[in-house]
Amino acid sequence: MEIFVAENSGFCKGVEDAVNTAINTNGDNVFVLGEIIHNAAVVKAISDKGVRVVEKLCEVPDNSSVIFRSHGVPKSFYAECAARNIKVIDCTCGFVRRTQSIVEEQSLHGKTIVIVGEPTHPEVIGLLGWCVGEALVLNDSENIPAHLSDKEVCIVSQTTFSALKFEKIVKNIKKLCEKTVEVFQTICYTTIRRQRETEELAKKCEAILVVGGLNSSNTNKLYEIASQYCGNVYRLADSNDLDISKIKNFKSVGIVSGASTPNAQTREVLLKMEESTEVKATNSMADVVAKIDNESKFKKGQIVQATISQATAEGLQILLPYSKKEVALSKDELDCEQYNADDFVDKIGDSIDLLVVELKPSLKLSQKMIKLLKEEEALGADIEAGKEFSVVCTGTNKGGLVGQMGTYAVFVPAKEIRPGFVKDLTKYEGKTLRLRAIEIKKGARKEIIASQRVILQEERDARDAAKLEKEEEFFANIAVGDVVEGKVERVTSFGAFVSVNGFDCLAHISDLSWTGVEDVKEVLEIGKTYQFKVLKIDKENKKVSIGYKQLQPQPWDLVDGKYGEGDIIHGKVVRIVPFGAFVEVEKGVDGLVHVSQISHERIETPATCLSVGDEVDAKIIAVDAASRKMNLSIKALLPEPERRPRNQRNNEDGEDNHRKFRSSRRNDDEISTWSEGSISGTSIADLLASAKKNK
């Protein structure tokens, strides 16, 4: 007979912590709410320490201590203990505590909580006590309540429930429900590994022995799984239940045990088989028992809390519980981007959680694997159902990108990176990818083939649809002449693009100011909000033209009250016409100096005296703001020339006189500024006379 013992046997971490806490607690006035685990031998050992078992919290006296076992309790129990001054020694398993947080949060958001598990199990009863809304318990995939069809559902599981049954129940709920179904894989990963190993042993062995308390839920799950693949499965509370005659003729026997089964009980079963003359083991029974003895201290997959004792260039030296011998922890197994021994000098003496990776040929521990296994735990039904997950790209190959999710290799084909062709794959190295699983391979090589393209394409399609809907709403609620508020997003040489209710409209530079501008920023500032008038709508081409100046007063609108007849202005000649010259009084306001109002002397054309760009003083002789007209006079500010005999005047060369006049107007050294009604400096007549004499 060949004997196989499951590697994942004995206490899980949560049970081990609870048992150790109870055994090491001073039993005076200490109570445990329910059996610490479903194992009579362990319960007796704790009772022998003076710790008393009660079934209800009301049985715990005030001012005493109570141990909450790994199964957890309803939330209200903590408040009651505080009110009664009962000290709580909380041994709730970390996985259970996580599930409690999930159901509390999700039920606060109005979701119906579905707990997949046994209705009478203490963990399930405790979870119900963390729900604030509707919650129900299911342990059968066939009897899903019909009223869930119109509910938003959150599904969790008892941590020791069958993974296979959980998947079937989830699948049937998703078929029924029309609304959101959010699934949390809360089965303990050690439970999953224990169940998988039981399945593997049951497939290759002729008989299976399942060791553990008969009322242990997780041990009974192992019995159910083994029975599906093996016709000879025997349930043993301890070695006393072993009937050698039933197994003596089998060529191979597998032994599995639940999370609440001490390794000592499995060892007793093995020793009983070894002592029997009817069992002929082909493998060394001593080796099997030695393996159990070794694993009674450490188990593969177990998380142990160690103490950092040294930091070296190769990694850390650590001390394990109940051991005085240091163990090496390779720097490659630490959860840090880059190892530096100096960073750990101040951490000597600190605790560190490590996963037992291997027991033979030597003990191998890892901190990094804890993180990987937690990531892998998150895979579960969520990722299989198409939920998005993130992975850092660690490299490339000819076909695409590669990464790691827990113990799964992740491969993203080049065509699945993003919409369109990706020429350079290397630019994605070190970057976080947002992925959705296309295929999950769970064989010897665990691999997830995933796509980022589908996520990006869905988001692009959603943005396009939202944009189209927003545009349709925008054009349905806007009309020419409307006054709208918009934020200046960007400017160009020809205008500004303004966001009006999220739609880009163009304010052309010609519609910014009545007086014209060369640069948009002279009027508008990027990031600021202004009011505009809608000038033109082109729904077909999705274009809207808006104007800023249309809501501003025109310069002529401000002339009344600002300028009046008799006022003196200083302006620039902006254009010359045969009948006079136009002078810019201010931006947008021009006045006409008729040819007859340029000089006291008769001139043929304004160009003989004035040029575009000349700055002149003039007197307003008439103004009509409504008609946008202003008449100016330059000669009104010039003294009249002295009268001379007619024949002398006739002999004067008029053209020369006007040329001298024009020259004198430009000579700043000879002529000072004109003021209303007079002029200082040399008179025009004197200038003309002087010019003639010089000639």
XYZ file of C-alpha atoms in Angstrom:
695
model
C 0.000 0.000 0.000
C 1.246 3.452 -0.934
C 0.176 6.202 1.450
C -0.230 9.862 0.389
C -0.727 12.677 2.917
C -2.085 16.010 1.667
C 0.467 18.791 1.997
C -2.256 21.278 2.987
C -3.273 19.580 6.198
C -3.960 20.747 9.709
C -4.740 24.154 11.172
C -5.061 27.150 8.872
C -3.569 30.418 10.138
C -6.888 31.787 11.436
C -7.663 28.640 13.418
C -4.087 28.311 14.636
C -4.079 31.908 15.945
C -7.419 31.399 17.686
C -6.349 28.120 19.308
C -2.999 29.515 20.467
C -4.734 32.599 21.882
C -7.231 30.508 23.805
C -4.622 28.082 25.141
C -2.260 30.876 26.207
C -4.985 32.952 27.881
C -5.279 32.992 31.649
C -8.520 31.096 32.143
C -9.745 33.143 35.104
C -13.039 34.784 34.171
C -12.477 34.117 30.446
C -15.195 32.737 28.181
C -15.222 31.626 24.555
C -18.364 32.188 22.499
C -18.960 28.746 21.001
C -16.384 26.010 20.520
C -13.080 27.565 19.457
C -12.994 24.992 16.642
C -15.075 21.958 15.816
C -12.632 19.496 17.307
C -13.390 17.743 20.601
C -9.729 17.206 21.562
C -8.822 20.854 21.132
C -11.962 22.041 22.934
C -11.082 19.812 25.881
C -7.506 21.122 25.980
C -8.822 24.702 26.178
C -11.383 23.797 28.837
C -8.592 22.244 30.884
C -6.943 25.712 30.911
C -10.035 27.103 32.655
C -11.591 28.816 29.634
C -15.323 28.170 29.665
C -17.462 27.724 26.545
C -20.821 29.545 26.309
C -23.300 29.499 23.431
C -24.817 32.965 23.898
C -23.305 36.349 24.701
C -25.847 36.906 27.442
C -24.201 34.016 29.320
C -20.954 36.005 29.610
C -20.912 37.946 32.895
C -20.294 41.700 32.987
C -16.694 42.831 33.659
C -15.244 39.574 32.283
C -13.412 38.606 29.042
C -14.795 36.878 25.962
C -12.977 35.244 23.057
C -14.580 35.715 19.649
C -13.451 32.705 17.610
C -12.226 32.776 13.999
C -15.789 32.484 12.623
C -16.573 36.063 13.654
C -19.711 37.518 15.300
C -22.448 40.075 14.458
C -21.423 43.725 14.703
C -23.871 44.373 17.551
C -21.881 42.041 19.833
C -19.040 44.560 20.043
C -21.383 47.334 21.177
C -22.979 45.068 23.779
C -19.585 44.094 25.172
C -18.569 47.748 25.439
C -21.801 48.579 27.262
C -21.295 45.706 29.728
C -17.571 46.329 30.226
C -16.675 42.957 28.710
C -13.153 42.771 27.320
C -13.125 41.355 23.788
C -10.311 39.016 22.714
C -10.982 39.092 18.978
C -9.714 36.050 17.043
C -11.832 36.682 13.938
C -10.029 35.330 10.870
C -8.673 37.986 8.534
C -10.597 36.514 5.608
C -13.832 36.606 7.617
C -13.189 40.185 8.714
C -12.736 41.186 5.063
C -16.085 39.597 4.189
C -17.765 41.432 7.074
C -16.491 44.750 5.700
C -17.739 43.908 2.211
C -21.297 43.036 3.242
C -21.559 46.072 5.504
C -20.372 48.488 2.825
C -22.427 46.960 0.005
C -25.612 46.774 2.060
C -25.170 50.443 3.029
C -25.285 51.160 -0.714
C -28.687 49.484 -0.911
C -27.645 46.162 -2.400
C -29.236 42.834 -1.528
C -26.576 40.637 0.093
C -26.418 36.965 -0.882
C -24.222 34.865 1.421
C -23.359 31.525 -0.153
C -22.897 29.073 2.705
C -24.592 26.947 5.339
C -27.395 28.907 7.077
C -26.584 27.463 10.511
C -22.813 27.940 10.304
C -21.494 30.439 12.918
C -19.563 32.412 10.285
C -22.709 32.907 8.184
C -24.758 33.922 11.232
C -22.050 36.440 12.087
C -22.018 37.854 8.547
C -25.773 38.411 8.624
C -25.174 40.625 11.638
C -23.103 43.029 9.507
C -25.861 43.596 6.917
C -28.069 46.670 7.303
C -30.545 45.804 4.545
C -31.949 42.721 2.853
C -29.735 39.608 3.097
C -30.280 35.938 2.426
C -28.282 32.710 2.604
C -28.032 30.181 -0.257
C -26.360 26.787 -0.313
C -28.142 25.320 -3.348
C -27.687 26.377 -6.965
C -31.175 25.182 -7.925
C -33.338 27.189 -5.530
C -32.548 30.825 -6.358
C -35.343 33.158 -5.129
C -37.171 34.729 -8.081
C -37.430 38.167 -6.433
C -33.669 38.659 -6.955
C -34.337 39.301 -10.647
C -34.962 43.039 -10.127
C -32.407 43.554 -7.338
C -28.875 44.879 -7.329
C -27.054 41.938 -5.778
C -23.755 41.506 -3.933
C -22.572 37.896 -3.551
C -20.048 36.683 -0.958
C -19.194 33.240 0.338
C -18.562 31.493 3.589
C -14.748 31.229 3.675
C -14.827 27.407 3.917
C -17.555 26.774 1.326
C -17.081 24.565 -1.739
C -15.532 26.614 -4.553
C -17.325 24.493 -7.171
C -20.764 24.935 -5.592
C -20.090 28.665 -5.158
C -19.377 29.039 -8.889
C -22.605 27.205 -9.810
C -24.722 29.385 -7.512
C -23.128 32.572 -8.867
C -23.744 31.437 -12.445
C -27.451 30.793 -11.806
C -27.935 34.118 -10.002
C -26.372 35.980 -12.930
C -28.756 34.225 -15.317
C -31.731 35.337 -13.228
C -30.794 38.900 -12.330
C -31.435 41.745 -14.741
C -29.483 44.327 -12.743
C -25.935 44.529 -11.422
C -24.495 41.423 -9.778
C -21.225 42.106 -7.963
C -19.329 38.994 -6.891
C -16.625 38.854 -4.229
C -14.528 35.688 -4.050
C -14.237 35.358 -0.267
C -13.382 31.670 0.008
C -10.068 31.437 1.882
C -7.235 30.651 -0.547
C -5.927 27.934 1.820
C -9.395 26.375 1.697
C -9.317 26.447 -2.105
C -5.892 24.791 -2.208
C -7.008 22.195 0.338
C -10.085 21.376 -1.770
C -8.058 21.130 -4.989
C -5.523 18.813 -3.370
C -8.324 16.622 -2.036
C -9.725 16.344 -5.566
C -6.300 15.385 -6.970
C -5.715 12.704 -4.309
C -9.234 11.304 -4.751
C -8.609 10.869 -8.480
C -5.397 8.870 -8.056
C -6.045 6.886 -4.829
C -8.266 3.847 -4.316
C -9.335 5.093 -0.875
C -9.394 8.424 0.980
C -9.374 9.009 4.739
C -10.832 12.380 5.801
C -9.669 13.242 9.334
C -11.335 15.882 11.535
C -14.250 16.733 13.818
C -17.512 15.321 12.506
C -19.243 18.707 12.938
C -16.483 20.624 11.130
C -17.935 22.325 8.054
C -14.656 22.655 6.129
C -13.738 19.007 6.839
C -17.149 17.847 5.643
C -16.587 19.813 2.407
C -13.427 17.775 1.844
C -15.428 14.581 2.359
C -18.000 15.718 -0.256
C -15.281 16.563 -2.791
C -13.416 13.285 -2.272
C -16.658 11.317 -2.649
C -17.200 12.788 -6.127
C -13.991 11.208 -7.457
C -13.407 8.154 -5.258
C -15.795 5.369 -4.287
C -14.062 4.554 -0.992
C -14.046 7.593 1.270
C -13.983 7.205 5.055
C -14.792 9.939 7.583
C -12.669 9.775 10.779
C -13.058 12.003 13.827
C -9.755 10.546 15.078
C -7.691 7.337 14.956
C -10.339 5.469 16.971
C -12.667 5.607 13.931
C -10.118 3.899 11.656
C -11.119 0.356 10.675
C -7.979 -1.249 9.208
C -9.970 -4.102 7.688
C -11.722 -1.675 5.332
C -8.542 -0.302 3.786
C -5.980 -3.135 4.058
C -6.468 -4.369 0.501
C -6.150 -1.002 -1.273
C -2.980 -0.284 -3.224
C -3.092 3.472 -2.545
C -4.623 5.466 0.283
C -4.788 9.273 0.579
C -5.163 11.148 3.869
C -6.624 14.668 4.067
C -7.623 16.761 7.067
C -9.634 19.910 7.660
C -8.508 23.338 8.857
C -9.679 22.543 12.387
C -7.788 19.239 12.592
C -4.518 19.252 14.570
C -1.645 17.476 12.838
C -1.352 15.297 15.923
C -4.638 13.605 15.043
C -3.459 12.815 11.515
C -0.191 11.525 12.984
C -2.146 9.161 15.271
C -3.997 7.743 12.257
C -0.677 7.110 10.491
C 0.848 5.478 13.566
C -2.147 3.177 13.908
C -1.695 2.123 10.279
C 2.036 1.588 10.880
C 1.408 -0.572 13.948
C -1.088 -2.767 12.115
C 0.309 -5.979 10.666
C -2.402 -5.914 8.018
C -1.046 -2.745 6.345
C 1.977 -3.234 4.117
C 3.215 0.259 3.175
C 5.411 0.446 0.084
C 6.752 3.871 1.030
C 8.506 4.555 4.327
C 5.923 5.156 7.038
C 8.649 6.749 9.113
C 9.194 9.343 6.369
C 5.471 10.065 6.225
C 5.275 10.522 9.988
C 8.418 12.677 9.951
C 6.824 14.839 7.301
C 3.786 15.295 9.504
C 6.027 16.173 12.443
C 7.829 18.783 10.332
C 4.584 20.236 9.065
C 3.176 20.346 12.573
C 5.420 23.338 12.921
C 5.307 24.796 9.417
C 3.045 24.025 6.492
C 3.387 24.894 2.850
C 1.174 27.873 2.136
C 1.161 28.909 5.788
C 1.763 32.567 6.656
C 4.120 32.881 9.613
C 5.154 35.961 11.519
C 8.941 36.160 11.813
C 11.364 38.662 13.359
C 14.079 40.447 11.374
C 17.451 39.789 13.032
C 20.012 40.886 10.393
C 20.210 42.700 7.052
C 22.943 41.591 4.649
C 23.793 42.198 1.008
C 22.091 38.900 0.069
C 18.902 39.553 2.030
C 17.590 39.226 5.575
C 18.243 36.823 8.411
C 15.060 36.092 10.349
C 13.967 34.267 13.466
C 10.870 32.086 13.229
C 8.435 31.431 16.091
C 9.619 28.781 18.551
C 13.050 28.712 16.934
C 16.422 30.117 17.954
C 18.059 29.350 14.630
C 18.227 32.091 12.016
C 16.817 31.420 8.558
C 17.912 33.225 5.400
C 15.335 35.209 3.455
C 16.613 36.001 -0.043
C 16.330 39.608 -1.217
C 14.527 38.234 -4.279
C 11.668 37.117 -2.031
C 11.116 40.539 -0.452
C 8.244 42.725 -1.565
C 10.296 45.779 -2.543
C 11.216 47.320 -5.897
C 14.940 47.434 -5.137
C 16.627 45.859 -2.130
C 19.020 47.938 -0.050
C 20.316 46.453 3.207
C 20.644 49.911 4.773
C 16.879 50.417 4.446
C 16.322 47.458 6.807
C 18.870 48.327 9.519
C 16.283 50.322 11.476
C 13.770 47.483 11.031
C 15.822 44.870 12.910
C 13.548 43.495 15.616
C 10.391 44.274 13.605
C 7.922 41.564 12.625
C 7.438 40.456 9.027
C 4.763 38.186 7.543
C 6.139 35.422 5.320
C 4.624 32.620 3.280
C 5.994 29.091 3.578
C 6.757 28.255 -0.068
C 8.699 24.980 0.294
C 9.508 22.582 3.126
C 11.985 20.342 1.294
C 14.872 20.074 0.746
C 14.967 23.160 2.980
C 12.496 25.680 4.313
C 11.820 28.440 1.773
C 9.945 31.598 2.759
C 8.692 34.546 0.725
C 7.149 37.935 1.383
C 6.613 38.610 -2.317
C 4.430 35.515 -2.734
C 1.930 36.822 -0.193
C 1.280 39.766 -2.473
C 1.069 37.515 -5.533
C -1.392 35.162 -3.871
C -3.582 38.064 -2.781
C -3.609 39.294 -6.365
C -4.450 35.815 -7.532
C -7.270 35.611 -5.006
C -8.710 38.730 -6.590
C -8.871 36.930 -9.956
C -11.694 34.565 -9.114
C -15.127 34.995 -10.596
C -14.731 38.757 -11.124
C -12.041 38.530 -13.781
C -13.589 35.428 -15.303
C -16.800 37.417 -15.624
C -14.971 40.130 -17.576
C -14.193 42.618 -14.820
C -11.307 44.997 -15.499
C -7.967 44.384 -13.751
C -4.538 46.031 -13.861
C -1.125 44.553 -14.620
C 2.304 46.161 -14.995
C 3.926 45.276 -18.325
C 7.206 43.534 -17.520
C 8.382 42.900 -21.064
C 7.538 42.103 -24.665
C 7.781 39.266 -27.139
C 7.166 39.046 -30.872
C 3.442 38.737 -30.355
C 2.691 41.341 -27.692
C 3.150 42.351 -24.049
C 3.694 40.162 -20.981
C 3.094 40.651 -17.262
C 2.220 38.755 -14.089
C -0.970 38.521 -12.007
C -0.370 36.432 -8.922
C 0.890 33.088 -10.155
C -0.696 33.681 -13.570
C 1.337 34.800 -16.579
C -0.502 37.549 -18.477
C -0.195 37.949 -22.247
C -1.630 40.856 -24.253
C -1.482 40.267 -28.043
C -0.238 43.290 -30.019
C -3.630 43.752 -31.681
C -5.274 43.888 -28.230
C -3.148 46.729 -26.814
C -5.221 49.592 -28.220
C -7.388 50.422 -31.238
C -5.092 50.710 -34.226
C -1.632 49.375 -34.969
C 1.137 49.537 -32.335
C 4.538 49.822 -33.954
C 6.800 50.054 -30.886
C 5.880 47.563 -28.147
C 8.805 48.528 -25.915
C 7.264 51.879 -24.979
C 4.714 49.978 -22.851
C 7.346 48.309 -20.653
C 6.943 49.365 -17.023
C 3.521 50.874 -17.659
C 0.274 49.749 -16.043
C -2.161 48.102 -18.435
C -5.930 48.130 -17.957
C -7.096 44.694 -19.018
C -10.039 42.383 -19.477
C -9.558 38.627 -19.705
C -10.200 37.006 -23.084
C -9.153 33.510 -22.000
C -7.953 32.007 -18.702
C -5.814 28.874 -18.833
C -5.678 26.927 -15.567
C -3.472 24.030 -16.588
C 0.146 23.394 -15.714
C 1.002 26.774 -17.179
C -1.478 29.241 -15.718
C -2.011 32.077 -18.168
C -4.443 34.897 -18.798
C -4.800 36.182 -22.339
C -6.169 39.698 -22.016
C -7.107 42.811 -23.952
C -6.757 46.495 -23.239
C -8.173 47.443 -26.635
C -11.732 46.375 -25.768
C -11.758 48.662 -22.724
C -10.352 51.652 -24.615
C -12.731 51.058 -27.535
C -15.749 50.868 -25.233
C -14.708 54.096 -23.537
C -14.157 55.792 -26.909
C -17.568 54.624 -28.135
C -19.156 55.842 -24.902
C -17.469 59.246 -25.255
C -18.580 59.532 -28.881
C -22.154 58.628 -27.968
C -22.176 61.086 -25.083
C -20.694 63.784 -27.312
C -23.317 63.174 -29.991
C -26.114 63.299 -27.438
C -24.699 66.491 -25.956
C -24.367 68.090 -29.407
C -27.962 67.244 -30.281
C -29.129 68.754 -27.016
C -26.941 71.824 -27.620
C -28.296 72.542 -31.108
C -31.853 71.936 -29.939
C -31.538 74.690 -27.340
C -29.641 77.446 -29.165
C -30.765 80.058 -31.721
C -29.284 83.002 -33.596
C -29.499 86.099 -31.434
C -29.200 84.231 -28.125
C -26.845 85.656 -25.530
C -24.707 82.820 -24.148
C -21.948 82.467 -21.579
C -18.719 80.819 -22.666
C -15.211 80.080 -21.448
C -12.253 80.928 -23.689
C -10.386 77.646 -24.202
C -7.770 78.558 -26.846
C -6.912 81.379 -29.261
C -5.552 81.508 -32.800
C -4.533 84.257 -35.203
C -8.085 84.369 -36.616
C -10.136 84.200 -33.419
C -10.967 82.417 -30.171
C -12.538 79.013 -29.531
C -15.064 79.350 -26.733
C -16.740 76.499 -24.810
C -20.481 77.103 -24.559
C -22.185 74.334 -22.577
C -19.302 72.048 -23.539
C -19.468 72.860 -27.282
C -16.684 74.715 -29.115
C -17.880 77.930 -30.785
C -15.754 80.366 -32.811
C -15.541 84.065 -32.016
C -13.813 85.487 -35.114
C -11.291 88.252 -34.501
C -13.447 90.648 -36.559
C -16.299 90.130 -34.087
C -14.317 90.970 -30.972
C -14.109 94.772 -31.122
C -15.817 97.582 -33.032
C -12.466 99.272 -33.519
C -10.633 96.134 -34.705
C -7.729 94.301 -33.013
C -4.582 92.611 -34.235
C -4.342 90.079 -31.401
C -7.258 88.194 -29.790
C -5.573 88.518 -26.386
C -6.077 92.286 -26.524
C -9.759 91.588 -25.799
C -10.126 88.043 -24.396
C -8.104 86.071 -21.850
C -7.748 82.268 -21.934
C -9.582 80.591 -19.075
C -11.969 83.472 -18.413
C -15.723 83.484 -18.994
C -17.541 86.136 -21.037
C -20.937 86.711 -22.613
C -21.326 86.378 -26.381
C -24.068 86.754 -28.959
C -24.904 83.885 -31.318
C -24.374 85.127 -34.902
C -24.624 82.008 -37.073
C -25.512 78.312 -36.616
C -24.459 75.570 -39.048
C -25.950 72.403 -37.555
C -24.954 70.216 -40.498
C -21.248 71.017 -40.132
C -21.545 71.478 -36.361
C -20.305 75.055 -36.364
C -21.491 78.037 -34.352
C -20.220 81.603 -34.779
C -20.467 84.003 -31.870
C -19.558 87.649 -31.369
C -18.256 89.627 -28.435
C -18.403 93.144 -29.838
C -22.127 92.815 -30.575
C -22.782 93.071 -26.833
C -20.449 96.069 -26.399
C -21.396 99.738 -27.103
C -20.115 101.184 -30.387
C -17.780 104.223 -30.114
C -20.392 106.523 -31.724
C -22.896 105.466 -29.041
C -20.692 107.221 -26.494
C -20.147 110.453 -28.460
C -23.183 112.228 -26.984
C -22.103 113.947 -23.805
C -18.469 113.303 -24.534
C -17.960 115.693 -27.463
C -19.736 118.944 -28.231
C -19.622 121.831 -30.696
C -16.652 124.094 -29.980
C -14.527 121.370 -28.368
C -10.902 121.117 -29.437
C -9.663 117.654 -30.393
C -6.279 116.230 -31.258
C -6.331 113.535 -33.906
C -4.602 111.777 -36.765
C -5.334 112.093 -40.465
C -6.477 108.611 -41.532
C -7.599 109.207 -45.122
C -7.783 111.985 -47.671
C -10.554 112.483 -50.229
C -10.979 115.213 -52.867
C -13.379 117.188 -50.678
C -11.472 116.978 -47.407
C -9.615 114.860 -44.867
C -10.917 112.430 -42.235
C -9.328 112.727 -38.804
C -9.532 109.921 -36.236
C -10.816 111.523 -33.040
C -10.647 108.177 -31.205
C -10.876 104.514 -32.187
C -14.058 104.172 -34.244
C -14.898 107.893 -34.381
C -13.771 109.953 -37.394
C -14.429 113.621 -38.144
C -14.362 115.361 -41.538
C -12.263 118.446 -42.148
C -13.760 119.885 -45.310
C -11.236 121.318 -47.767
C -12.578 124.768 -46.977
C -11.801 124.242 -43.280
C -8.162 123.389 -43.681
C -6.705 126.852 -44.306
C -7.726 130.482 -44.505
C -6.141 130.466 -47.910
C -7.900 128.823 -50.788
C -6.451 125.408 -51.682
C -7.294 123.106 -54.554
C -6.982 119.725 -52.774
C -6.408 118.635 -49.171
C -3.311 116.708 -50.232
C -1.443 119.961 -50.857
C -1.464 120.617 -47.081
C -2.096 117.305 -45.346
C -0.870 113.707 -45.517
C -2.184 110.464 -43.974
C -0.563 110.080 -40.570
C -0.307 113.816 -39.793
C -1.413 114.714 -36.271
C -3.526 117.878 -36.113
C -5.589 119.941 -33.715
C -9.098 120.834 -34.853
C -12.261 122.412 -33.568
C -15.614 120.640 -33.620
C -17.983 122.824 -35.595
C -20.847 120.308 -35.794
C -21.622 116.856 -34.354
C -24.525 114.443 -35.007
C -24.000 111.170 -33.095
C -27.205 109.607 -34.440
C -25.985 110.062 -38.003
C -22.399 109.260 -36.975
C -21.127 112.575 -38.398
C -18.689 115.132 -36.997
C -17.408 118.239 -38.841
C -14.047 119.662 -37.873
C -12.117 122.800 -38.679
C -8.372 123.290 -38.604
C -8.445 126.876 -39.796
C -10.688 127.807 -36.890
C -7.641 127.446 -34.679
C -5.433 129.499 -37.048
C -5.232 133.319 -36.861
C -6.505 135.031 -39.964
C -3.604 136.315 -42.149
C -2.906 140.048 -42.568
C -4.649 141.558 -45.542
C -2.378 142.836 -48.331
C -3.070 144.792 -51.521
C -5.043 142.783 -54.007
C -2.406 143.058 -56.763
C 0.285 141.790 -54.409
C -1.844 138.903 -53.467
C -2.647 138.148 -57.056
C 1.026 138.060 -57.923
C 1.759 135.539 -55.233
C 2.305 132.078 -56.400
C -0.584 130.281 -54.656
C 0.899 126.892 -55.111
C 4.167 127.934 -53.488
C 2.297 129.518 -50.604
C 0.450 126.331 -49.868
C 3.567 124.287 -50.146
C 5.247 126.541 -47.560
C 2.177 126.259 -45.347
C 2.316 122.513 -45.444
C 6.024 122.540 -44.643
C 5.494 124.907 -41.747
C 2.827 122.628 -40.247
C 5.383 119.828 -39.991
C 8.151 121.911 -38.471
C 7.932 121.240 -34.713
C 10.804 123.605 -33.967
C 9.001 126.597 -35.405
C 5.351 126.039 -34.547
C 4.046 125.288 -31.052
C 0.783 123.578 -30.163
C -2.455 125.256 -31.164
C -4.964 126.161 -28.518
C -8.579 127.110 -28.915
C -9.030 130.438 -30.751
C -5.323 131.356 -31.042
C -1.908 130.094 -32.128
C 1.495 131.012 -30.789
C 4.603 131.194 -32.957
C 5.027 132.330 -36.494
C 1.870 133.126 -38.493
C 1.166 131.557 -41.848
C 1.371 134.960 -43.569
C 4.801 135.570 -42.028
C 5.963 132.140 -43.118
C 4.777 132.759 -46.656
C 6.369 136.187 -46.742
C 9.619 134.822 -45.379
C 9.594 132.005 -47.907
C 9.080 134.488 -50.756
C 11.905 136.764 -49.516
C 14.289 133.815 -49.228
C 13.413 132.789 -52.693
